[in-house]
Amino acid sequence: MAQSVDRRKAEKKEELVERLVHINRVAKTVKGGRNMSFAAVVVVGDQKGRVGYGSGKATEVPDAITKATNEAKKNMVRIPLREGRTLHHDVKGSFGAGKVILRTAPAGTGVIAGGPMRAIFEVLGVQDVVAKSLGSNNPYNMIKATFNALQSINSPRMVAAKRGKKVGDIVSRRENSSNVKMEKEEA
């Protein structure tokens, strides 16, 4: 009992940002006519590297949004960010016919992304990213493709742990290889 009270206090302390991505009016044809309902897609994040998405369906819009928000809070994942503002490396993601490309960007670039991807990056806390949607522009598929890409991001710490090396070895190797490339271009 005490743990559930502590958990509720922790949830209230962490301020989550909610973004409504899409509302769709759905009609089910039945014997007596049509039953109208609404489907909502919501993205939730703490702007510090945690983000989740959810969808909900109800006869009223506020109820659908509430259901989607609750599902999004349950499905939150942590995404590693470089310097807390951009991605560690370029990455591609896909889901169904939706394909996305996410690229790192230098400081000051801003969020260059459209529709559902912009909402994800804003609640995730990414400040500099360039994203392009290829294929389907269906919000459901775009969100799932973006999450597919984000979950495949590896931070230098994760790569070092997999290889059994130190983070400094991996990061310095990246800098050395870029210096070698620059020297070849100058020659």
PDB file of C-alpha atoms in Angstrom:
ATOM      1  CA  MET A   1       0.000   0.000   0.000  1.00  0.00           C
ATOM      2  CA  ALA A   2       2.811   2.416   0.887  1.00  0.00           C
ATOM      3  CA  GLN A   3       4.583   1.610  -2.392  1.00  0.00           C
ATOM      4  CA  SER A   4       1.549   2.561  -4.479  1.00  0.00           C
ATOM      5  CA  VAL A   5       1.280   5.904  -2.655  1.00  0.00           C
ATOM      6  CA  ASP A   6       5.000   6.564  -3.282  1.00  0.00           C
ATOM      7  CA  ARG A   7       4.570   5.644  -6.942  1.00  0.00           C
ATOM      8  CA  ARG A   8       1.660   8.087  -7.338  1.00  0.00           C
ATOM      9  CA  LYS A   9       3.740  10.876  -5.773  1.00  0.00           C
ATOM     10  CA  ALA A  10       6.607  10.094  -8.142  1.00  0.00           C
ATOM     11  CA  GLU A  11       4.242  10.260 -11.145  1.00  0.00           C
ATOM     12  CA  LYS A  12       2.946  13.642 -10.031  1.00  0.00           C
ATOM     13  CA  LYS A  13       6.494  14.994  -9.565  1.00  0.00           C
ATOM     14  CA  GLU A  14       7.667  14.065 -13.050  1.00  0.00           C
ATOM     15  CA  GLU A  15       6.002  16.559 -15.341  1.00  0.00           C
ATOM     16  CA  LEU A  16       4.866  14.884 -18.524  1.00  0.00           C
ATOM     17  CA  VAL A  17       4.068  16.833 -21.668  1.00  0.00           C
ATOM     18  CA  GLU A  18       1.160  15.513 -23.740  1.00  0.00           C
ATOM     19  CA  ARG A  19       0.625  16.179 -27.428  1.00  0.00           C
ATOM     20  CA  LEU A  20      -2.496  15.217 -29.327  1.00  0.00           C
ATOM     21  CA  VAL A  21      -1.308  14.005 -32.729  1.00  0.00           C
ATOM     22  CA  HIS A  22      -4.483  12.941 -34.519  1.00  0.00           C
ATOM     23  CA  ILE A  23      -8.221  12.472 -34.014  1.00  0.00           C
ATOM     24  CA  ASN A  24     -10.203  10.272 -36.369  1.00  0.00           C
ATOM     25  CA  ARG A  25     -13.984   9.933 -36.520  1.00  0.00           C
ATOM     26  CA  VAL A  26     -14.917   6.294 -36.990  1.00  0.00           C
ATOM     27  CA  ALA A  27     -18.338   4.992 -38.029  1.00  0.00           C
ATOM     28  CA  LYS A  28     -19.448   1.420 -37.438  1.00  0.00           C
ATOM     29  CA  THR A  29     -22.491   0.409 -39.474  1.00  0.00           C
ATOM     30  CA  VAL A  30     -24.939  -1.718 -37.507  1.00  0.00           C
ATOM     31  CA  LYS A  31     -28.523  -2.855 -38.044  1.00  0.00           C
ATOM     32  CA  GLY A  32     -30.001   0.327 -36.572  1.00  0.00           C
ATOM     33  CA  GLY A  33     -27.723   2.742 -38.465  1.00  0.00           C
ATOM     34  CA  ARG A  34     -24.246   4.035 -37.776  1.00  0.00           C
ATOM     35  CA  ASN A  35     -22.421   4.155 -34.454  1.00  0.00           C
ATOM     36  CA  MET A  36     -20.004   7.093 -34.371  1.00  0.00           C
ATOM     37  CA  SER A  37     -16.888   7.003 -32.225  1.00  0.00           C
ATOM     38  CA  PHE A  38     -13.553   8.812 -32.101  1.00  0.00           C
ATOM     39  CA  ALA A  39     -10.018   7.457 -32.197  1.00  0.00           C
ATOM     40  CA  ALA A  40      -7.181   9.569 -30.788  1.00  0.00           C
ATOM     41  CA  VAL A  41      -3.387   9.269 -30.958  1.00  0.00           C
ATOM     42  CA  VAL A  42      -1.366  10.935 -28.187  1.00  0.00           C
ATOM     43  CA  VAL A  43       2.383  11.289 -27.572  1.00  0.00           C
ATOM     44  CA  VAL A  44       3.663  11.777 -24.004  1.00  0.00           C
ATOM     45  CA  GLY A  45       7.179  12.663 -22.862  1.00  0.00           C
ATOM     46  CA  ASP A  46       9.183  14.268 -20.070  1.00  0.00           C
ATOM     47  CA  GLN A  47      11.445  16.352 -22.401  1.00  0.00           C
ATOM     48  CA  LYS A  48      14.458  14.601 -20.842  1.00  0.00           C
ATOM     49  CA  GLY A  49      14.726  11.499 -23.021  1.00  0.00           C
ATOM     50  CA  ARG A  50      11.575   9.527 -22.174  1.00  0.00           C
ATOM     51  CA  VAL A  51       8.687   9.255 -24.625  1.00  0.00           C
ATOM     52  CA  GLY A  52       5.666   7.047 -25.287  1.00  0.00           C
ATOM     53  CA  TYR A  53       2.669   6.887 -27.591  1.00  0.00           C
ATOM     54  CA  GLY A  54      -0.820   5.518 -27.267  1.00  0.00           C
ATOM     55  CA  SER A  55      -4.134   5.327 -29.056  1.00  0.00           C
ATOM     56  CA  GLY A  56      -7.608   5.290 -27.583  1.00  0.00           C
ATOM     57  CA  LYS A  57     -11.120   4.984 -28.918  1.00  0.00           C
ATOM     58  CA  ALA A  58     -14.381   6.153 -27.337  1.00  0.00           C
ATOM     59  CA  THR A  59     -17.755   7.670 -28.191  1.00  0.00           C
ATOM     60  CA  GLU A  60     -16.603  11.119 -26.992  1.00  0.00           C
ATOM     61  CA  VAL A  61     -13.360  12.917 -27.900  1.00  0.00           C
ATOM     62  CA  PRO A  62     -12.179  13.692 -24.319  1.00  0.00           C
ATOM     63  CA  ASP A  63     -12.627  10.044 -23.308  1.00  0.00           C
ATOM     64  CA  ALA A  64     -10.615   8.881 -26.345  1.00  0.00           C
ATOM     65  CA  ILE A  65      -7.815  11.341 -25.499  1.00  0.00           C
ATOM     66  CA  THR A  66      -7.760  10.172 -21.859  1.00  0.00           C
ATOM     67  CA  LYS A  67      -7.503   6.516 -22.915  1.00  0.00           C
ATOM     68  CA  ALA A  68      -4.723   7.318 -25.386  1.00  0.00           C
ATOM     69  CA  THR A  69      -2.814   9.335 -22.763  1.00  0.00           C
ATOM     70  CA  ASN A  70      -3.008   6.516 -20.215  1.00  0.00           C
ATOM     71  CA  GLU A  71      -1.735   4.007 -22.785  1.00  0.00           C
ATOM     72  CA  ALA A  72       1.092   6.379 -23.778  1.00  0.00           C
ATOM     73  CA  LYS A  73       2.197   6.714 -20.135  1.00  0.00           C
ATOM     74  CA  LYS A  74       2.328   2.911 -19.819  1.00  0.00           C
ATOM     75  CA  ASN A  75       4.411   2.512 -23.002  1.00  0.00           C
ATOM     76  CA  MET A  76       7.151   5.045 -22.253  1.00  0.00           C
ATOM     77  CA  VAL A  77      10.717   4.238 -23.323  1.00  0.00           C
ATOM     78  CA  ARG A  78      14.071   5.943 -22.659  1.00  0.00           C
ATOM     79  CA  ILE A  79      15.980   7.231 -25.683  1.00  0.00           C
ATOM     80  CA  PRO A  80      19.697   8.150 -25.331  1.00  0.00           C
ATOM     81  CA  LEU A  81      20.398  11.726 -26.460  1.00  0.00           C
ATOM     82  CA  ARG A  82      23.734  13.375 -27.223  1.00  0.00           C
ATOM     83  CA  GLU A  83      24.289  16.400 -24.979  1.00  0.00           C
ATOM     84  CA  GLY A  84      20.565  16.237 -24.187  1.00  0.00           C
ATOM     85  CA  ARG A  85      19.713  17.991 -27.459  1.00  0.00           C
ATOM     86  CA  THR A  86      20.175  15.688 -30.479  1.00  0.00           C
ATOM     87  CA  LEU A  87      20.543  12.047 -31.554  1.00  0.00           C
ATOM     88  CA  HIS A  88      23.821  10.108 -31.351  1.00  0.00           C
ATOM     89  CA  HIS A  89      23.797   9.029 -34.996  1.00  0.00           C
ATOM     90  CA  ASP A  90      21.683   8.981 -38.154  1.00  0.00           C
ATOM     91  CA  VAL A  91      19.095   6.236 -38.231  1.00  0.00           C
ATOM     92  CA  LYS A  92      16.295   4.832 -40.405  1.00  0.00           C
ATOM     93  CA  GLY A  93      13.058   3.314 -39.205  1.00  0.00           C
ATOM     94  CA  SER A  94      10.046   1.687 -40.782  1.00  0.00           C
ATOM     95  CA  PHE A  95       6.672   0.300 -39.905  1.00  0.00           C
ATOM     96  CA  GLY A  96       4.368  -0.982 -42.608  1.00  0.00           C
ATOM     97  CA  ALA A  97       4.466   1.497 -45.499  1.00  0.00           C
ATOM     98  CA  GLY A  98       5.790   4.287 -43.249  1.00  0.00           C
ATOM     99  CA  LYS A  99       9.514   4.961 -43.489  1.00  0.00           C
ATOM    100  CA  VAL A 100      11.452   7.710 -41.713  1.00  0.00           C
ATOM    101  CA  ILE A 101      15.025   8.999 -41.715  1.00  0.00           C
ATOM    102  CA  LEU A 102      16.326  10.773 -38.597  1.00  0.00           C
ATOM    103  CA  ARG A 103      19.592  12.727 -38.783  1.00  0.00           C
ATOM    104  CA  THR A 104      21.661  14.450 -36.131  1.00  0.00           C
ATOM    105  CA  ALA A 105      22.049  18.194 -36.448  1.00  0.00           C
ATOM    106  CA  PRO A 106      24.427  20.856 -35.136  1.00  0.00           C
ATOM    107  CA  ALA A 107      23.330  23.182 -32.331  1.00  0.00           C
ATOM    108  CA  GLY A 108      20.890  25.858 -33.447  1.00  0.00           C
ATOM    109  CA  THR A 109      19.307  23.841 -36.251  1.00  0.00           C
ATOM    110  CA  GLY A 110      16.025  23.246 -34.450  1.00  0.00           C
ATOM    111  CA  VAL A 111      13.474  20.524 -35.082  1.00  0.00           C
ATOM    112  CA  ILE A 112      13.016  20.099 -38.810  1.00  0.00           C
ATOM    113  CA  ALA A 113      10.288  17.484 -38.979  1.00  0.00           C
ATOM    114  CA  GLY A 114       6.664  17.339 -39.959  1.00  0.00           C
ATOM    115  CA  GLY A 115       3.435  16.287 -38.312  1.00  0.00           C
ATOM    116  CA  PRO A 116       3.605  13.391 -35.881  1.00  0.00           C
ATOM    117  CA  MET A 117       7.423  13.292 -35.850  1.00  0.00           C
ATOM    118  CA  ARG A 118       7.608  16.906 -34.664  1.00  0.00           C
ATOM    119  CA  ALA A 119       5.305  16.091 -31.740  1.00  0.00           C
ATOM    120  CA  ILE A 120       7.511  13.138 -30.754  1.00  0.00           C
ATOM    121  CA  PHE A 121      10.709  15.214 -30.819  1.00  0.00           C
ATOM    122  CA  GLU A 122       9.139  18.068 -28.848  1.00  0.00           C
ATOM    123  CA  VAL A 123       7.972  15.832 -25.997  1.00  0.00           C
ATOM    124  CA  LEU A 124      11.230  13.825 -26.129  1.00  0.00           C
ATOM    125  CA  GLY A 125      13.309  16.953 -25.550  1.00  0.00           C
ATOM    126  CA  VAL A 126      15.267  16.886 -28.813  1.00  0.00           C
ATOM    127  CA  GLN A 127      16.200  20.424 -29.877  1.00  0.00           C
ATOM    128  CA  ASP A 128      18.233  19.774 -33.036  1.00  0.00           C
ATOM    129  CA  VAL A 129      17.225  17.103 -35.533  1.00  0.00           C
ATOM    130  CA  VAL A 130      16.437  16.760 -39.217  1.00  0.00           C
ATOM    131  CA  ALA A 131      13.783  14.174 -40.038  1.00  0.00           C
ATOM    132  CA  LYS A 132      12.183  13.096 -43.289  1.00  0.00           C
ATOM    133  CA  SER A 133       9.130  10.926 -43.776  1.00  0.00           C
ATOM    134  CA  LEU A 134       9.132   8.650 -46.818  1.00  0.00           C
ATOM    135  CA  GLY A 135       6.186   6.535 -47.851  1.00  0.00           C
ATOM    136  CA  SER A 136       2.966   6.575 -45.868  1.00  0.00           C
ATOM    137  CA  ASN A 137       1.794   9.763 -44.169  1.00  0.00           C
ATOM    138  CA  ASN A 138      -0.610   7.840 -41.934  1.00  0.00           C
ATOM    139  CA  PRO A 139      -0.010   9.204 -38.397  1.00  0.00           C
ATOM    140  CA  TYR A 140      -0.151   5.733 -36.801  1.00  0.00           C
ATOM    141  CA  ASN A 141       2.511   4.316 -39.143  1.00  0.00           C
ATOM    142  CA  MET A 142       4.696   7.440 -38.948  1.00  0.00           C
ATOM    143  CA  ILE A 143       4.725   7.324 -35.141  1.00  0.00           C
ATOM    144  CA  LYS A 144       5.530   3.618 -35.054  1.00  0.00           C
ATOM    145  CA  ALA A 145       8.260   4.039 -37.689  1.00  0.00           C
ATOM    146  CA  THR A 146       9.771   6.920 -35.699  1.00  0.00           C
ATOM    147  CA  PHE A 147       9.741   4.832 -32.512  1.00  0.00           C
ATOM    148  CA  ASN A 148      11.331   1.961 -34.435  1.00  0.00           C
ATOM    149  CA  ALA A 149      14.151   4.305 -35.462  1.00  0.00           C
ATOM    150  CA  LEU A 150      14.551   5.869 -32.001  1.00  0.00           C
ATOM    151  CA  GLN A 151      14.752   2.483 -30.275  1.00  0.00           C
ATOM    152  CA  SER A 152      17.591   1.400 -32.576  1.00  0.00           C
ATOM    153  CA  ILE A 153      19.814   4.297 -31.463  1.00  0.00           C
ATOM    154  CA  ASN A 154      22.964   3.237 -29.608  1.00  0.00           C
ATOM    155  CA  SER A 155      24.865   5.603 -27.349  1.00  0.00           C
ATOM    156  CA  PRO A 156      28.667   5.298 -27.057  1.00  0.00           C
ATOM    157  CA  ARG A 157      28.135   3.903 -23.552  1.00  0.00           C
ATOM    158  CA  MET A 158      25.906   1.100 -24.906  1.00  0.00           C
ATOM    159  CA  VAL A 159      28.376   0.241 -27.682  1.00  0.00           C
ATOM    160  CA  ALA A 160      31.272   0.201 -25.206  1.00  0.00           C
ATOM    161  CA  ALA A 161      29.366  -2.147 -22.901  1.00  0.00           C
ATOM    162  CA  LYS A 162      28.629  -4.544 -25.782  1.00  0.00           C
ATOM    163  CA  ARG A 163      32.259  -4.580 -26.947  1.00  0.00           C
ATOM    164  CA  GLY A 164      33.747  -4.721 -23.476  1.00  0.00           C
ATOM    165  CA  LYS A 165      35.725  -1.527 -23.987  1.00  0.00           C
ATOM    166  CA  LYS A 166      35.845   1.900 -22.408  1.00  0.00           C
ATOM    167  CA  VAL A 167      33.734   4.770 -23.707  1.00  0.00           C
ATOM    168  CA  GLY A 168      36.895   6.823 -24.314  1.00  0.00           C
ATOM    169  CA  ASP A 169      38.260   4.209 -26.731  1.00  0.00           C
ATOM    170  CA  ILE A 170      35.133   4.334 -28.886  1.00  0.00           C
ATOM    171  CA  VAL A 171      34.684   8.107 -28.838  1.00  0.00           C
ATOM    172  CA  SER A 172      38.368   8.825 -29.494  1.00  0.00           C
ATOM    173  CA  ARG A 173      38.335   6.344 -32.384  1.00  0.00           C
ATOM    174  CA  ARG A 174      35.463   8.285 -33.968  1.00  0.00           C
ATOM    175  CA  GLU A 175      37.389  11.567 -33.644  1.00  0.00           C
ATOM    176  CA  ASN A 176      40.590  10.008 -35.000  1.00  0.00           C
ATOM    177  CA  SER A 177      38.806   8.592 -38.048  1.00  0.00           C
ATOM    178  CA  SER A 178      37.283  12.000 -38.826  1.00  0.00           C
ATOM    179  CA  ASN A 179      40.747  13.618 -38.526  1.00  0.00           C
ATOM    180  CA  VAL A 180      42.192  11.005 -40.909  1.00  0.00           C
ATOM    181  CA  LYS A 181      39.434  11.755 -43.424  1.00  0.00           C
ATOM    182  CA  MET A 182      40.162  15.476 -43.225  1.00  0.00           C
ATOM    183  CA  GLU A 183      43.893  14.859 -43.771  1.00  0.00           C
ATOM    184  CA  LYS A 184      43.168  12.745 -46.858  1.00  0.00           C
ATOM    185  CA  GLU A 185      40.928  15.461 -48.297  1.00  0.00           C
ATOM    186  CA  GLU A 186      43.622  18.115 -47.767  1.00  0.00           C
ATOM    187  CA  ALA A 187      46.295  16.018 -49.540  1.00  0.00           C
TER     188      ALA A 187
END
